[in-house]
Amino acid sequence: MRRSLLLPLLLLTLFLPAASWAQTLNGLIAGKLVGTDGAPLENISVSLKKAGTGVNTSADGSFKLKAEAGTQLLHISGLGYVTQETSVEVVAGKTTTLPTLTLAINKHELAEVKIMESRGLNQRPASVSKMPIAPLDLPQAAVTIDRQVLEQQQVLRLSDALVNVSGLYVTSATGGTQEELGSRGFAYGSNNTFKNGVRFNNGVMPEASSLERMEVLKGSAAILYGNVAAGGVLNLVTKKPQFERGGSVGLRVGSFGLWKPTVDVYGAVGKSDKVAFRLNGTFEKANSYRDEVKSDRVYVNPSLLFELTPKTTLVLEGDYLRDNRTPDFGVGAIDYNVLDSRTRFLNVPGAQYTTNQTSTTATITSRLNDAWQVRGVAGFQRYDNDQRTGNRPTGINNGTITKGGKVYPRPLMYGNWQRSLARTQAAENYYSAQLDLIGKFSTGFISHTLLLGADADQYQTNSLTYATQLYDSINVFDRSRVVASPAKRVSGFDELYAGSRALGSTRRAGFYAQDLLSLTEKIKVLAGLRWSYLETPITNYAYTAPNAKGEQTIMATEAKTRYDNAFSPRVGLVFQPIKTMSLFASYSNSFVPNTGATAFDINNKPLAPSIIDQVEVGIKNDLFKGALSANVTAYQIVNSNQIQAVLAADIPKDAPNQTSPQELAGQVTSKGVEVDVQSKPMYGVSVIAGYSYNNTAYTKSNIYENGSRLRYNPAHTANLSVFYNFSSAFGNNTFLRGLSAGFTTYYVGDKLAGRNTRTTVANDAFRLISIPNYTQFDASLGYSYERFSLRVKLANILDELSYNMHDDNSVNPIAPRNFSATASYRL
């Protein structure tokens, strides 16, 4: 009963008084910029030189900028104008209005290039870390990719953005309906993927056009988020409301019938200086390089910002995504050999994957005093999916027939495959609440940055699976070839009947504390502990086949509820020999609940969560006065109590569980190195580069060969992106100053699919499939003139062929050479 009250109690705390984080009270700077002719100047950058934050002037030349109380140095710059700096005295809780400022045209010096993000990799704290910690003080690798990079590279899907983060990769694209990600040998699921700090269901491809930035916190994040995989977490931050009016409309077109209009508008609600809004959305329709595959989707993302008091802000965000596409399990394989085709489609007619996802988030932030703040986040998500598809292309005839224990060739049977129809419906309600208290204080000579927090969430799931029915038989190489169909078959999805239903209501709660202790200016320690609690009740229902009247009987199995809890400690040491360099070492662990019908030991007791230990060491550098950031990290992750089957010889004859007992005795080890390099834009050039090496293997197993690599993880990845803005070199040249160009190259080393060989099975038929390495090369060209801009991109110029695979039955080729263009108009 007490546990069931955790979620509502946490939700109620979000309505307690609160205010935004700052060291001092804020004020507002207002002003207007004009040219020497008295005309208002639009899109001029106005920023606080110390804080680095700023805004652009609106169409009438006006601007409003929040600033901390005290003396502030205002930096004003724009293409073709002389840069100015002016001192402003900001009064807490009041608006300081400046006299009209006049900017002169710069006739002699090169025009300054406007930079959307002027902070380097090690100067941008990530909100996913939950604490206001400078990246150089964080004993963990973290990478942020901002909107400027996403726009330069014309990111359409998350997989397009992954090329900027070393060691983050696509593991598979099962059914062609989602992109499954991984890092350091561990898969990201819905537990590891967040939007604005709240988990979201990654069973559908998220919309990239709404993103302000993408944050990746590598390694263990269990102390902050509880039940997450060891590889890291991904947080997608959407665009936020602004009081300055603006926006854009755009249209993207591309190969394979891609058509994608977008809109983004923002500003104050009316003339209010307390309420601002933002609304962005898109519609997308496309065919595919895969035969018969189509997709269409609609996305809307509204948000509101309320300045409730000088100390309190509230952000309300919501989004809706409807995604329809053709499920596609790829080209298939015979005897673990990939079939030779990039376009061949093997699914049944009428296959459809339909998803509707709605989410809402409320974030309230309040400053209690100059040193303490409280932040609360409440979220709700609704996820509905209806999948109608054929079976995955597995068990395709290899051209032989067995009689009397002997194998005889039958060439005419080669490639024959019997298809069936399957349907699943899934509905999910997800509720979440977080409450964090953050403060700075000192005890003697030690400075503290303290985080105290609690969170709770609940998944309510309802999954209906229809009974699979035979449909037809085809030849995968020539679908026009006549193949005998099964005698009993259905003609369509409407003839399928319910087979089973599973109802779940997973409940989780956690309490955590973390403290950054500054022992000296050069030595810092980050330490913390989390306790997590999980309940996983599941009720299963089975349906009998319909009788002559079409009636079915429902039979419920006994409901089983698991109760798990785990501690997640973390400790890290940071040494900064100079202000622009930090050396760090850390230890942390995460946990994986062992759920499922077989997660019981020989005594029929549920297995405890598997605890995964992780050690990480690294160096972070800001070079050339912060113009270039270069970070190197090495890690080892060990799951020394992985779940595995108990060997039959080790099961006592009187054991209560004789059928499929499991034990925590296996071991998997992941080792690797990651390098991330980012530059600030300098002389018009910006660079992002990276490299990763990973080896994840069984190091202790009674099922698989020790030393054998786990599937889906590339041994090496490497990336390089270079972009150049010509205005840096050509200054006020009317034509060339709006021109930009760049390229991105991404290397994915060899990885494995198929199935690991079982050492416990004589003449085991399982085999691994080697997925070929590839290098993808993209190039882009952009041009901007006044409010208009145009970007063109040619992707996979070398027309490389490789695959994203899951086991041996979802063999999805990567996209061939393709073209896209995006035209936009700034409002």
CSV table of N, CA, C and O in Angstrom, one decimal, residues 212-247:
chain,number,residue,atom,x,y,z
A,212,GLU,N,16.5,20.6,-30.3
A,212,GLU,CA,17.4,21.7,-30.0
A,212,GLU,C,18.9,21.1,-29.9
A,212,GLU,O,19.8,21.8,-30.3
A,213,ARG,N,19.0,20.0,-29.3
A,213,ARG,CA,20.3,19.3,-29.2
A,213,ARG,C,20.1,17.9,-28.8
A,213,ARG,O,19.0,17.5,-28.4
A,214,MET,N,21.1,17.1,-28.9
A,214,MET,CA,21.2,15.7,-28.5
A,214,MET,C,22.3,15.5,-27.5
A,214,MET,O,23.4,15.9,-27.8
A,215,GLU,N,22.0,14.9,-26.3
A,215,GLU,CA,23.0,14.7,-25.3
A,215,GLU,C,23.2,13.3,-25.1
A,215,GLU,O,22.3,12.5,-24.9
A,216,VAL,N,24.5,12.9,-25.0
A,216,VAL,CA,24.9,11.5,-24.7
A,216,VAL,C,25.7,11.4,-23.5
A,216,VAL,O,26.8,12.1,-23.5
A,217,LEU,N,25.3,10.8,-22.5
A,217,LEU,CA,26.0,10.5,-21.3
A,217,LEU,C,26.5,9.1,-21.3
A,217,LEU,O,25.7,8.1,-21.2
A,218,LYS,N,27.8,8.9,-21.6
A,218,LYS,CA,28.4,7.6,-21.8
A,218,LYS,C,28.6,6.8,-20.5
A,218,LYS,O,28.8,7.5,-19.4
A,219,GLY,N,28.5,5.5,-20.5
A,219,GLY,CA,28.8,4.7,-19.3
A,219,GLY,C,27.6,4.6,-18.4
A,219,GLY,O,26.5,4.9,-18.8
A,220,SER,N,27.9,4.3,-17.2
A,220,SER,CA,26.8,4.0,-16.2
A,220,SER,C,26.1,5.3,-15.8
A,220,SER,O,26.7,6.3,-15.5
A,221,ALA,N,24.7,5.3,-15.9
A,221,ALA,CA,23.9,6.4,-15.4
A,221,ALA,C,22.9,5.9,-14.4
A,221,ALA,O,21.8,6.6,-14.2
A,222,ALA,N,23.1,4.7,-13.8
A,222,ALA,CA,22.1,4.1,-13.0
A,222,ALA,C,21.9,4.9,-11.7
A,222,ALA,O,20.7,5.0,-11.2
A,223,ILE,N,22.9,5.7,-11.2
A,223,ILE,CA,22.6,6.5,-10.0
A,223,ILE,C,21.6,7.6,-10.2
A,223,ILE,O,20.9,7.9,-9.3
A,224,LEU,N,21.5,8.0,-11.5
A,224,LEU,CA,20.6,9.1,-11.8
A,224,LEU,C,19.2,8.6,-12.3
A,224,LEU,O,18.2,9.2,-12.0
A,225,TYR,N,19.2,7.4,-13.0
A,225,TYR,CA,18.0,7.0,-13.7
A,225,TYR,C,17.6,5.6,-13.3
A,225,TYR,O,16.6,5.1,-13.9
A,226,GLY,N,18.4,4.9,-12.5
A,226,GLY,CA,17.9,3.6,-12.0
A,226,GLY,C,18.2,2.5,-13.1
A,226,GLY,O,19.3,2.2,-13.4
A,227,ASN,N,17.1,1.9,-13.5
A,227,ASN,CA,17.2,0.7,-14.4
A,227,ASN,C,17.5,1.1,-15.8
A,227,ASN,O,16.7,1.3,-16.7
A,228,VAL,N,18.8,1.4,-16.1
A,228,VAL,CA,19.3,1.7,-17.4
A,228,VAL,C,20.5,0.7,-17.7
A,228,VAL,O,21.2,0.3,-16.8
A,229,ALA,N,20.7,0.5,-19.0
A,229,ALA,CA,21.8,-0.4,-19.4
A,229,ALA,C,23.1,0.3,-19.2
A,229,ALA,O,23.2,1.5,-19.1
A,230,ALA,N,24.2,-0.5,-19.2
A,230,ALA,CA,25.5,0.0,-18.8
A,230,ALA,C,26.2,0.9,-19.8
A,230,ALA,O,27.1,1.7,-19.5
A,231,GLY,N,25.7,0.9,-21.1
A,231,GLY,CA,26.4,1.6,-22.2
A,231,GLY,C,26.3,3.1,-22.1
A,231,GLY,O,27.2,3.8,-22.6
A,232,GLY,N,25.2,3.6,-21.5
A,232,GLY,CA,25.0,5.1,-21.5
A,232,GLY,C,23.5,5.4,-21.7
A,232,GLY,O,22.7,4.5,-21.8
A,233,VAL,N,23.2,6.7,-21.7
A,233,VAL,CA,21.9,7.2,-21.9
A,233,VAL,C,21.9,8.3,-23.0
A,233,VAL,O,22.9,9.0,-23.1
A,234,LEU,N,20.8,8.4,-23.7
A,234,LEU,CA,20.6,9.4,-24.7
A,234,LEU,C,19.4,10.3,-24.3
A,234,LEU,O,18.3,9.8,-24.0
A,235,ASN,N,19.6,11.6,-24.3
A,235,ASN,CA,18.6,12.5,-24.0
A,235,ASN,C,18.4,13.5,-25.2
A,235,ASN,O,19.3,14.1,-25.6
A,236,LEU,N,17.1,13.5,-25.7
A,236,LEU,CA,16.8,14.4,-26.8
A,236,LEU,C,16.1,15.6,-26.2
A,236,LEU,O,15.1,15.5,-25.5
A,237,VAL,N,16.6,16.8,-26.5
A,237,VAL,CA,16.1,18.1,-26.0
A,237,VAL,C,15.4,18.8,-27.1
A,237,VAL,O,16.0,19.1,-28.1
A,238,THR,N,14.1,19.1,-26.9
A,238,THR,CA,13.3,19.7,-28.0
A,238,THR,C,13.5,21.2,-27.9
A,238,THR,O,13.9,21.8,-26.9
A,239,LYS,N,13.1,21.9,-28.9
A,239,LYS,CA,13.1,23.4,-29.0
A,239,LYS,C,12.2,24.0,-28.0
A,239,LYS,O,11.1,23.5,-27.7
A,240,LYS,N,12.7,25.1,-27.3
A,240,LYS,CA,12.0,25.7,-26.2
A,240,LYS,C,11.4,27.0,-26.6
A,240,LYS,O,11.8,27.7,-27.6
A,241,PRO,N,10.3,27.5,-25.9
A,241,PRO,CA,9.7,28.8,-26.2
A,241,PRO,C,10.7,29.9,-26.0
A,241,PRO,O,11.7,29.8,-25.2
A,242,GLN,N,10.5,31.0,-26.7
A,242,GLN,CA,11.3,32.2,-26.6
A,242,GLN,C,10.4,33.4,-26.6
A,242,GLN,O,9.4,33.4,-27.2
A,243,PHE,N,10.8,34.5,-25.9
A,243,PHE,CA,10.0,35.7,-25.8
A,243,PHE,C,10.2,36.5,-27.1
A,243,PHE,O,9.3,37.3,-27.5
A,244,GLU,N,11.4,36.4,-27.8
A,244,GLU,CA,11.6,37.1,-29.0
A,244,GLU,C,10.9,36.3,-30.1
A,244,GLU,O,10.9,35.1,-30.3
A,245,ARG,N,10.1,37.1,-30.9
A,245,ARG,CA,9.3,36.5,-32.0
A,245,ARG,C,10.2,36.0,-33.1
A,245,ARG,O,11.2,36.7,-33.5
A,246,GLY,N,9.9,34.9,-33.7
A,246,GLY,CA,10.6,34.4,-34.8
A,246,GLY,C,10.1,33.1,-35.3
A,246,GLY,O,9.0,32.6,-34.8
A,247,GLY,N,10.9,32.4,-36.2
A,247,GLY,CA,10.4,31.1,-36.6
A,247,GLY,C,10.9,30.9,-38.1
A,247,GLY,O,11.7,31.6,-38.6
